[in-house]
XYZ file of N, CA, C and O in Angstrom:
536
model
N 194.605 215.096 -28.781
C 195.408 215.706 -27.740
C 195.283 214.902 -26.451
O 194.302 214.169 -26.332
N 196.133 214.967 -25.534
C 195.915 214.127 -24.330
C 195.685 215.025 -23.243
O 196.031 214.651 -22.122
N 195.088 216.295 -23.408
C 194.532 217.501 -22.333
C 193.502 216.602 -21.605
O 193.846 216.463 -20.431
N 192.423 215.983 -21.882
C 191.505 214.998 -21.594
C 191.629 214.084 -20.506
O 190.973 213.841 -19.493
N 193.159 213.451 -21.274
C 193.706 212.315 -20.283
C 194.259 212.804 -19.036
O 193.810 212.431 -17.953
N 195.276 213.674 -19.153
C 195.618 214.248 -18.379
C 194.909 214.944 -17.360
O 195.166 214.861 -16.159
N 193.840 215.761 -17.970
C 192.744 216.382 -16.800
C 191.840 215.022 -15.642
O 191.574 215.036 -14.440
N 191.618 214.064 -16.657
C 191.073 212.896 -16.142
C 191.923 212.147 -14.797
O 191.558 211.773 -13.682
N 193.177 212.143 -15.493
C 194.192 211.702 -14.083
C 194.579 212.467 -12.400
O 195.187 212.090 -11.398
N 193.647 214.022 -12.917
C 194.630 214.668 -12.167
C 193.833 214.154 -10.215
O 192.691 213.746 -10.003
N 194.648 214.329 -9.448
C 193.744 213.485 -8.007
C 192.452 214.125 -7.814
O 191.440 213.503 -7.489
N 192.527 215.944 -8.112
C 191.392 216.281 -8.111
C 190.340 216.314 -8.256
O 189.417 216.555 -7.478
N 190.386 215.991 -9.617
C 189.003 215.723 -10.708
C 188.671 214.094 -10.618
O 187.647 213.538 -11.016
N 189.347 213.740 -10.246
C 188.907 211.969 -9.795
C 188.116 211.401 -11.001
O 187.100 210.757 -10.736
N 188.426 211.548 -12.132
C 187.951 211.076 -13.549
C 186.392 211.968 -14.005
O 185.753 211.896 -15.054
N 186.201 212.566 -13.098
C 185.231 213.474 -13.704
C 185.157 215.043 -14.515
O 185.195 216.171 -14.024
N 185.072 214.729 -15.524
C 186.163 215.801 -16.404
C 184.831 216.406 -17.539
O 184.192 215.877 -18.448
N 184.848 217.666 -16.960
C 184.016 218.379 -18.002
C 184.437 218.835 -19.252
O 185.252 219.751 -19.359
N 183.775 218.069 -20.517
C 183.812 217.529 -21.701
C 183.965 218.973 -22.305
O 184.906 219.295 -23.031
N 183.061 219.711 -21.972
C 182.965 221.197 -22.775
C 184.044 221.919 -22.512
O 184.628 222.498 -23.429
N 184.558 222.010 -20.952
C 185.518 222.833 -20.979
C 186.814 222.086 -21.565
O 187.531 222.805 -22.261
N 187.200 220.836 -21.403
C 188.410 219.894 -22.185
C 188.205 221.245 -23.538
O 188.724 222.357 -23.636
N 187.160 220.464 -24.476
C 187.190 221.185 -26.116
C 187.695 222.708 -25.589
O 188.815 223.115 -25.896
N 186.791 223.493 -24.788
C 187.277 224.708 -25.096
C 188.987 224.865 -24.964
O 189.542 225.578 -25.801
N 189.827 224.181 -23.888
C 190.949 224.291 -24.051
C 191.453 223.923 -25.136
O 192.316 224.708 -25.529
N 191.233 222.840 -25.952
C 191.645 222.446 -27.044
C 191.741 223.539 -27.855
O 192.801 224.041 -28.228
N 190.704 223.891 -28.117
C 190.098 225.284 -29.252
C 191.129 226.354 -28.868
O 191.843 226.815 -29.758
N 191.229 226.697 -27.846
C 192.071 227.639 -27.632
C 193.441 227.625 -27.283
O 194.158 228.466 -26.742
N 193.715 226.104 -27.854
C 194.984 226.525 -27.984
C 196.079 226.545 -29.576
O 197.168 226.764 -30.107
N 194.367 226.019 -29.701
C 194.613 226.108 -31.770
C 194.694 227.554 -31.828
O 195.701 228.260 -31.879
N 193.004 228.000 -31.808
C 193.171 229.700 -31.888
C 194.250 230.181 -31.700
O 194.652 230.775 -32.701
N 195.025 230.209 -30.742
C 196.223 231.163 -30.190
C 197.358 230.957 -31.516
O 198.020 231.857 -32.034
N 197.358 229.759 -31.816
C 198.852 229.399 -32.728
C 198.152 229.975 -33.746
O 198.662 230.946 -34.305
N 196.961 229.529 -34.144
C 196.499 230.227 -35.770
C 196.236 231.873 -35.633
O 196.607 232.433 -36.664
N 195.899 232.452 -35.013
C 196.119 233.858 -34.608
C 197.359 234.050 -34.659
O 197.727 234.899 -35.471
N 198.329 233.404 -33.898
C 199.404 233.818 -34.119
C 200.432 233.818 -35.883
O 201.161 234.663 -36.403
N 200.120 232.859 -36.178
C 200.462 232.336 -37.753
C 199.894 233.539 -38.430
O 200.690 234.201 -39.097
N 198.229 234.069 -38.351
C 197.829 234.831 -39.382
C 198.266 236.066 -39.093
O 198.129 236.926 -39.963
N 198.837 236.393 -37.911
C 199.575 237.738 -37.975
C 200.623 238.245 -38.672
O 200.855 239.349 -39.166
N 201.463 236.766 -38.587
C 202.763 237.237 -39.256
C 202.253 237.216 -40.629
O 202.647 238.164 -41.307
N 201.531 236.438 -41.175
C 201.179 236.147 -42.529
C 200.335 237.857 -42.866
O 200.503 238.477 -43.916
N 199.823 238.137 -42.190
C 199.490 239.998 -42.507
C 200.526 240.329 -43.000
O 200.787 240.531 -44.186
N 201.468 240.433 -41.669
C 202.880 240.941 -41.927
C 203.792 241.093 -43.223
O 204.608 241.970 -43.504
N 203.332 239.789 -44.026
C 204.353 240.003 -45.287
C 203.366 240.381 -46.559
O 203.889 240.689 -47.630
N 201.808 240.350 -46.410
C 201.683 240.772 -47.214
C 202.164 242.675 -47.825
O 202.914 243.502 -47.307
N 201.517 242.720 -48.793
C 201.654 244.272 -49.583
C 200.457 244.970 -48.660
O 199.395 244.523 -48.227
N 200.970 245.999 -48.575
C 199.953 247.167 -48.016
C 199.583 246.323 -46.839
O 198.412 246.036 -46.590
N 200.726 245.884 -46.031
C 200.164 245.523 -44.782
C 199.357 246.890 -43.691
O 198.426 246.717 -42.905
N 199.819 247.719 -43.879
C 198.848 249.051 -43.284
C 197.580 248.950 -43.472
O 197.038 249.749 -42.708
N 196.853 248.417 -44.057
C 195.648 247.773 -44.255
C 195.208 246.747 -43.349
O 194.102 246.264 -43.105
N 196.677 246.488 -42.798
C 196.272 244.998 -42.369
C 196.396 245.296 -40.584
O 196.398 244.346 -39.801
N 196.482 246.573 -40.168
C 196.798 246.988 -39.166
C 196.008 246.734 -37.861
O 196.455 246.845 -36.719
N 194.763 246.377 -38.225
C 193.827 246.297 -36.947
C 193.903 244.585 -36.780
O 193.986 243.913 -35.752
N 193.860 244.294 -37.775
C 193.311 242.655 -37.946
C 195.029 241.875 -37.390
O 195.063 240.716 -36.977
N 196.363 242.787 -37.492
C 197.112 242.170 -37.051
C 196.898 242.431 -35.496
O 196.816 241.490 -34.706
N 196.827 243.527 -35.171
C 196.439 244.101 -33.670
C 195.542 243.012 -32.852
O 195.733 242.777 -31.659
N 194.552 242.384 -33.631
C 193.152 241.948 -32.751
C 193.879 240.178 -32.832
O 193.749 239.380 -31.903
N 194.681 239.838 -34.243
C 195.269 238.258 -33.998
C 196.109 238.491 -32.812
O 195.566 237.856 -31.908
N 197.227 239.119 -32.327
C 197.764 238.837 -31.610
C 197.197 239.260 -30.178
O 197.741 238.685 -29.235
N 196.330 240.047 -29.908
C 195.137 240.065 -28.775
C 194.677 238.956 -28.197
O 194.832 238.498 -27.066
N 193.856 238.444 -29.509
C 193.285 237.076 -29.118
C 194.404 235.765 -28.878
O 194.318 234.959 -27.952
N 195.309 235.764 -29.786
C 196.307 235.070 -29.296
C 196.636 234.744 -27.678
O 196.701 233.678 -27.065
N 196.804 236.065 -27.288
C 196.984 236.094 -25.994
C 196.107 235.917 -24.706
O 196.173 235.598 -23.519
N 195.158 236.364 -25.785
C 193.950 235.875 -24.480
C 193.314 234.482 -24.377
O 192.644 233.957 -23.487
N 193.796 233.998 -25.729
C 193.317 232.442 -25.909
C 194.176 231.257 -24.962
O 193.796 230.260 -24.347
N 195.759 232.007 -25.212
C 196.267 231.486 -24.364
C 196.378 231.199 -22.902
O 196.613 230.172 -22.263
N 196.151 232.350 -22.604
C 195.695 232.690 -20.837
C 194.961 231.883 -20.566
O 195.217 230.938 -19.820
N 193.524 232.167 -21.314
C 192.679 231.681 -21.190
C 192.359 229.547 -20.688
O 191.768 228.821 -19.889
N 193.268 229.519 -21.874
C 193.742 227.719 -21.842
C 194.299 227.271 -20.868
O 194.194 226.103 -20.493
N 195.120 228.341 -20.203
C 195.995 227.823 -19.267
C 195.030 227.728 -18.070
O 194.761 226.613 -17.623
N 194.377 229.086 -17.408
C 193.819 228.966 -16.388
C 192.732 228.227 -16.209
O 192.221 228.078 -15.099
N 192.082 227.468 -17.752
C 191.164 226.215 -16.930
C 191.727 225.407 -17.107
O 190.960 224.444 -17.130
N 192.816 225.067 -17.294
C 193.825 223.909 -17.288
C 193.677 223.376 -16.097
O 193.217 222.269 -15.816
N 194.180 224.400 -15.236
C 194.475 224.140 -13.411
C 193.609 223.623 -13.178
O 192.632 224.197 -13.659
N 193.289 222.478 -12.479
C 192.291 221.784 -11.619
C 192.874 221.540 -10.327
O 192.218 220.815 -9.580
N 194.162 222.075 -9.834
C 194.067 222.471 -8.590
C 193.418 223.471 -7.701
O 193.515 224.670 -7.961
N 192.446 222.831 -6.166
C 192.133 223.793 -6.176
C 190.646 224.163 -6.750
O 189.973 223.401 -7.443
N 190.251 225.507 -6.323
C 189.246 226.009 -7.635
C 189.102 227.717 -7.705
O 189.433 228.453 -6.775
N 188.608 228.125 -8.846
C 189.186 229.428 -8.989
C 187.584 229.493 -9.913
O 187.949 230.009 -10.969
N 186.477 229.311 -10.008
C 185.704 229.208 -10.942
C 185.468 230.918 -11.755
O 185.285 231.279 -12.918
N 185.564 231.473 -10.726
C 184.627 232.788 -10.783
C 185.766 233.390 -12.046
O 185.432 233.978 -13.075
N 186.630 233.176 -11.779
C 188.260 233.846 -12.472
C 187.696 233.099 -14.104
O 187.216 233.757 -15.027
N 187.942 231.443 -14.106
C 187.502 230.569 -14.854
C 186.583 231.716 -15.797
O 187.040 232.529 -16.600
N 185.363 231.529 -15.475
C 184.402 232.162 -16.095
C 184.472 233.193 -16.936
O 184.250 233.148 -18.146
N 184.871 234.406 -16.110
C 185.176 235.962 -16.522
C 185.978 235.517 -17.883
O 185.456 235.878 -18.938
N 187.466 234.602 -17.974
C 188.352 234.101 -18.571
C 187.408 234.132 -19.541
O 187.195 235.098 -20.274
N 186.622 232.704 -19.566
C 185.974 232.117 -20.673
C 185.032 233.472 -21.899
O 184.942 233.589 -23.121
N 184.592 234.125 -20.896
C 183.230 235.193 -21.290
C 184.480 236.030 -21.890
O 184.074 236.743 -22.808
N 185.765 236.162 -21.684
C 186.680 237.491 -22.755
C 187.221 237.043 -23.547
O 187.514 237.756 -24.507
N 187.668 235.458 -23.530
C 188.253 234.984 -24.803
C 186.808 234.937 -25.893
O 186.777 235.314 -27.065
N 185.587 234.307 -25.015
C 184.408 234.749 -26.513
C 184.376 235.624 -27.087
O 184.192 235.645 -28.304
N 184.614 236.963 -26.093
C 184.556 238.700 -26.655
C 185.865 238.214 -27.830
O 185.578 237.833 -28.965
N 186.888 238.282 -27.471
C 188.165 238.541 -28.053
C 188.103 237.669 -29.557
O 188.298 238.077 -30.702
N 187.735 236.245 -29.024
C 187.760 235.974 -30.709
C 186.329 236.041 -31.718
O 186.115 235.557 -32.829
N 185.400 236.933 -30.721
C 184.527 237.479 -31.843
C 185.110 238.534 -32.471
O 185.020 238.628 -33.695
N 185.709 239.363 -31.810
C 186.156 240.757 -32.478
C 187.194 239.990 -33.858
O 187.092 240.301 -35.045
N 187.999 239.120 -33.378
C 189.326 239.076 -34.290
C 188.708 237.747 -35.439
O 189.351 237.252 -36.364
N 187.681 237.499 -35.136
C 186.997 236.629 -36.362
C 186.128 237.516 -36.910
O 185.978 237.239 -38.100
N 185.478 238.473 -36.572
C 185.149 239.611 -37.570
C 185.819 240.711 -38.765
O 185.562 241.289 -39.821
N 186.985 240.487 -37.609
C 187.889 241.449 -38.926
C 188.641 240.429 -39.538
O 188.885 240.767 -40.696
N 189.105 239.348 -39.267
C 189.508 238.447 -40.388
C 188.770 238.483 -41.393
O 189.208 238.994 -42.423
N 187.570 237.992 -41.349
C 186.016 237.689 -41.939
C 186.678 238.806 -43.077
O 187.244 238.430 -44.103
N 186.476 240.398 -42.655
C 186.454 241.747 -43.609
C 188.016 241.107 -44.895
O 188.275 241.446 -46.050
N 188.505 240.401 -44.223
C 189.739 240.461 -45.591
C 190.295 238.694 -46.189
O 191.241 238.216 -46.816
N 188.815 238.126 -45.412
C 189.452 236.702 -46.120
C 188.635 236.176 -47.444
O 188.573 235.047 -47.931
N 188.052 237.375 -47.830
C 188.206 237.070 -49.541
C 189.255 237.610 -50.225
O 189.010 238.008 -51.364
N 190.643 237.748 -49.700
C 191.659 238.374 -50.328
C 193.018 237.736 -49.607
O 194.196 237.972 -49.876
N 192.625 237.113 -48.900
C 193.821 236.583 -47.919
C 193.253 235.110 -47.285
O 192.516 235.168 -46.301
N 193.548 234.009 -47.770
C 193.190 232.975 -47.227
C 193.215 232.455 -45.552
O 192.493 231.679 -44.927
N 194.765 233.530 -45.054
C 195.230 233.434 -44.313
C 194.272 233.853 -42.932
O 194.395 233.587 -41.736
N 193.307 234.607 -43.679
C 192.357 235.421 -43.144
C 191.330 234.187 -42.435
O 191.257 233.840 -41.256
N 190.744 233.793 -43.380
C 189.761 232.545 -43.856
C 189.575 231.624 -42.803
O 188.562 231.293 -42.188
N 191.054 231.189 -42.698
C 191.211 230.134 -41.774
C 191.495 230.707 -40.451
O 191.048 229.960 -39.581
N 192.033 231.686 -40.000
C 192.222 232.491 -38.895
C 190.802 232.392 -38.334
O 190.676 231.795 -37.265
N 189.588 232.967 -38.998
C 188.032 233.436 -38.664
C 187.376 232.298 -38.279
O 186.684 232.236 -37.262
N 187.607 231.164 -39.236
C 187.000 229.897 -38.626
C 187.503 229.188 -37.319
O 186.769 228.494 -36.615
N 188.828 229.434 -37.066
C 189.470 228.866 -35.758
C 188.741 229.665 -34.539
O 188.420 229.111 -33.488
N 188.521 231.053 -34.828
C 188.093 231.994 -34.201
C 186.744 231.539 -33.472
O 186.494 231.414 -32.273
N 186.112 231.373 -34.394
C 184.233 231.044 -34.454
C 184.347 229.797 -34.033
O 183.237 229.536 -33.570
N 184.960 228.964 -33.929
C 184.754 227.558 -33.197
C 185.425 227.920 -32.176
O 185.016 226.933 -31.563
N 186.165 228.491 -31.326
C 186.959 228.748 -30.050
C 185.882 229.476 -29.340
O 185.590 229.023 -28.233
N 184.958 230.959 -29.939
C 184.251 231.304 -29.605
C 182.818 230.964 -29.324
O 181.988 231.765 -28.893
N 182.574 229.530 -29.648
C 181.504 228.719 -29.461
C 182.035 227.932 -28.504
O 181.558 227.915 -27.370
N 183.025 227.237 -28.841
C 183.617 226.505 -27.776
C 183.434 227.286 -26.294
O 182.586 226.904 -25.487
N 184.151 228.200 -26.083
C 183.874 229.692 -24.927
C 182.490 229.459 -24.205
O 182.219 229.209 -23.031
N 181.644 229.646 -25.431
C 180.267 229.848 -24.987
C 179.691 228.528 -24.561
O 178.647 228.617 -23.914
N 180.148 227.338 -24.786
C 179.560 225.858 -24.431
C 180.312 225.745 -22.833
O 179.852 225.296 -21.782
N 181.186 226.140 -23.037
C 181.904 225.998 -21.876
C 181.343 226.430 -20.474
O 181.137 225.877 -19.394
N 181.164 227.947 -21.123
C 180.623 228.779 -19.625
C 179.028 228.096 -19.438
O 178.479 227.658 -18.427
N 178.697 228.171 -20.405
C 177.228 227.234 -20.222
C 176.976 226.068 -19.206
O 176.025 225.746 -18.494
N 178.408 225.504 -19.475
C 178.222 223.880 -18.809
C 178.736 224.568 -16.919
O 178.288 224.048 -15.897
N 179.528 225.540 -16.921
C 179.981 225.874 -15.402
C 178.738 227.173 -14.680
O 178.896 227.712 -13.585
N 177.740 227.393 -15.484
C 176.822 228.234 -15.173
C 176.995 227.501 -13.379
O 177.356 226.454 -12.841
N 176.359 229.132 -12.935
C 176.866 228.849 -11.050
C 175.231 229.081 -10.636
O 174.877 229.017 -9.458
């Protein structure tokens, strides 16, 4: 991805570009599309009513992954405290929605791969806030 390059160029950051938070944007902006993908993919299975929470919590995290990506995007400026909170709810959010994937991806592959995008976004999260500790 060129999030990296781009953060690197911007006048602000004057080539000093924190490595952890780059990945976490990366991560989260996979998460969001694969959250988003495994929802609809609930969607067509049988007895999607089953599938009711786990579609609820993909498109949650979806959304919060996205937010999330965007607002440490900005390196205009600084907003850390916002940053942070951000980082610490997308961890909440894609722990919850990689847990209930987890419950149905021995039956749904779609699941499988949803949980793992999850668990690396949510590590990612956690490396992140680590590296901006105040």
């Amino acid at each position: 991805m060129s999030i990296r390059a781009m953060i690197a160029t911007h006048p602000d950051v004057k080539g000093s570009v924190n490595e952890a938070l780059v990945r976490c944007i990366e991560e989260c902006a996979a998460c969001a599309l694969t959250c988003l993908s495994c929802a609809d993919a609930c969607l067509a299975e049988e007895g999607v009513e089953r599938l009711r929470q786990c579609i609820r919590l993909n498109l949650d995290c979806a959304d919060v992954c996205d937010a999330t990506g965007k607002v440490a995007l900005r390196r205009t400026g600084s907003n850390e405290e916002v940053i942070r909170r951000m980082l610490a709810a997308c961890e909440t959010s894609c722990r919850l929605c990689a847990e209930e994937c987890e419950r149905h991806a021995g039956m749904h592959d779609h699941c499988r791969v949803c949980a793992e995008a999850c668990r690396r976004c949510e590590q990612a999260c956690r490396t992140a806030l680590a590296s901006m500790a105040a």
